[in-house]
Amino acid sequence: MWAWKRNREASKKGCTRTQAQFVAYLDGRANPSERRVFEDHLAGCATCRARAEEFRGLCIALDGLPVADPSPAFDANLRARLAAESTPRGFWSSWVPAPRFAFAVMALLLMAFWVSSLPQSSRAPVFSAQAPASDSDFRMIRDLPVLENYDVLSKFDVLSELPGVSGALVDRNREDTE
Amino acid sequence: MARTDVQLMLDVKAGDEQSFELLLRKYRTPLIHFLYRMVRDSAVAEDLAQEVFLRVYRARKQYAPSAKFTTWMFRIATNLALNSVRDNRSRQLEISLDQKVDAGEDEQHVIEVRDRAPSIEQELLARGRSETILGAIHALPEKQRAAVLLHKYQDLDYGEIAKILECSDSALKSLLFRAYETLRIELAPLVKTTGG
């Protein structure tokens, strides 16, 4: 009883060890030593013997697998695709694979054209708006000694005619100076 | 003396279009067979095969014979086929999940997405023997499916298939064992043992 169990365990171990060699043995690609080991195992393992028989039957069954042959149009279609591959492409067709680049170049060209087509007058304010401002600044700086002279300003009646300045304030200034 | 595939490809690289024609004639049919078994649609298989040849042609200038030509070509084909299968599967999943489900009063209704092909009995009733086998292969996980098709029908050696699937030789052998084991169980009613 124990001997039978021991043989069975050994056979199981052999089964797992020989699994990788199973296919190579059946398709005739196992080397002689692998073949001998496998045949020794088969001689003592009824399960693997039965399995090997079923594998042989399976190989015969698989031989009858249907196939699809190339259609008559296969060669013609392939030649057309190959011809399209090897035809040298013109200058304009070289833009086709890079549409983003072509679009970017087009956009730049259009923008450059638009900027150059703007009338001079519409571009002038950008510069002329600066000119008067700097001119008045210059005049103010030039007149600064006069404006800072208190005596001149206190006798400057024109200030009383200014809309925001009250006459009282001007009179008070006059009294102060006197 | 017949030129090897690598020599033909090097000639293509040098500008010999006739060599490409020879490669096309040699591999057109096995490539379409492989792709048809991968995607189960002849029109898609043809389209993918054309794409494979186009990619080979486009890459001719950079071609370096570091591996066998078939390894390189089937690697391109396998990747294209797997992408196509994934795209198709996600499209089908979108359609099935978008469909209205009559859940009744039960708010927590679960949409069951089938991940296996119909049973062998149903398949036998509905389709022929060949279609059943093709269906069983198609139900395999993608990598196992590609491994079986490259091993069984393209007669490539383990090293080549391992390179195509980007795995080790031992991992490939385990992958193949699991795939054939699944097929053995799924196709049991069709399989006649040679001994009995």
Short mmCIF file of N, CA and C in Angstrom, two decimals, chain B residues 4 31 37 51 54 57 80-81 88 102 108 110 112 117 124 141 143 150 153 173 178:
data_model
loop_
_atom_site.label_atom_id
_atom_site.label_comp_id
_atom_site.label_asym_id
_atom_site.label_seq_id
_atom_site.Cartn_x
_atom_site.Cartn_y
_atom_site.Cartn_z
N THR B 4 19.10 33.21 -50.07
CA THR B 4 18.37 33.09 -48.80
C THR B 4 17.46 34.31 -48.64
N LEU B 31 1.54 33.78 -44.82
CA LEU B 31 1.23 34.93 -43.96
C LEU B 31 -0.29 35.11 -43.85
N ARG B 37 -6.08 32.65 -39.40
CA ARG B 37 -6.33 31.82 -38.21
C ARG B 37 -6.27 32.67 -36.94
N GLU B 51 -0.33 45.14 -44.89
CA GLU B 51 0.35 46.05 -43.96
C GLU B 51 1.71 45.49 -43.56
N LEU B 54 4.03 46.06 -46.45
CA LEU B 54 4.34 47.50 -46.53
C LEU B 54 5.38 47.90 -45.49
N TYR B 57 8.72 46.67 -46.47
CA TYR B 57 9.25 47.50 -47.56
C TYR B 57 9.75 48.85 -47.03
N LEU B 80 0.62 42.96 -35.29
CA LEU B 80 -0.54 43.55 -35.98
C LEU B 80 -1.81 42.77 -35.68
N ALA B 81 -1.69 41.43 -35.72
CA ALA B 81 -2.87 40.58 -35.48
C ALA B 81 -3.39 40.75 -34.05
N ASN B 88 -10.83 44.79 -32.02
CA ASN B 88 -12.11 44.19 -32.35
C ASN B 88 -12.85 43.78 -31.09
N ASP B 102 -32.62 44.73 -19.69
CA ASP B 102 -33.88 44.78 -18.95
C ASP B 102 -33.65 44.17 -17.57
N GLN B 108 -29.39 45.98 -9.00
CA GLN B 108 -28.00 45.54 -9.02
C GLN B 108 -27.79 44.40 -10.02
N VAL B 110 -26.15 42.48 -12.94
CA VAL B 110 -24.77 42.40 -13.43
C VAL B 110 -24.78 41.92 -14.87
N GLU B 112 -23.31 40.03 -17.68
CA GLU B 112 -22.34 38.93 -17.79
C GLU B 112 -21.66 38.98 -19.15
N ALA B 117 -15.77 30.55 -25.61
CA ALA B 117 -16.58 30.18 -26.77
C ALA B 117 -17.71 29.26 -26.31
N LEU B 124 -20.88 21.96 -32.34
CA LEU B 124 -21.06 20.84 -33.28
C LEU B 124 -22.40 20.91 -33.98
N PRO B 141 -6.15 32.21 -24.96
CA PRO B 141 -5.56 33.55 -24.75
C PRO B 141 -4.66 33.90 -25.93
N LYS B 143 -1.69 35.09 -26.61
CA LYS B 143 -0.31 34.64 -26.75
C LYS B 143 -0.26 33.12 -27.00
N LEU B 150 1.91 29.46 -34.71
CA LEU B 150 3.29 29.53 -35.23
C LEU B 150 3.97 28.16 -35.12
N TYR B 153 1.54 25.39 -37.51
CA TYR B 153 1.32 25.61 -38.95
C TYR B 153 2.46 26.32 -39.68
N LYS B 173 7.68 26.74 -24.09
CA LYS B 173 7.27 25.34 -23.99
C LYS B 173 6.11 25.17 -23.01
N ARG B 178 0.27 24.40 -22.10
CA ARG B 178 -1.02 24.86 -21.56
C ARG B 178 -2.04 25.02 -22.69
#
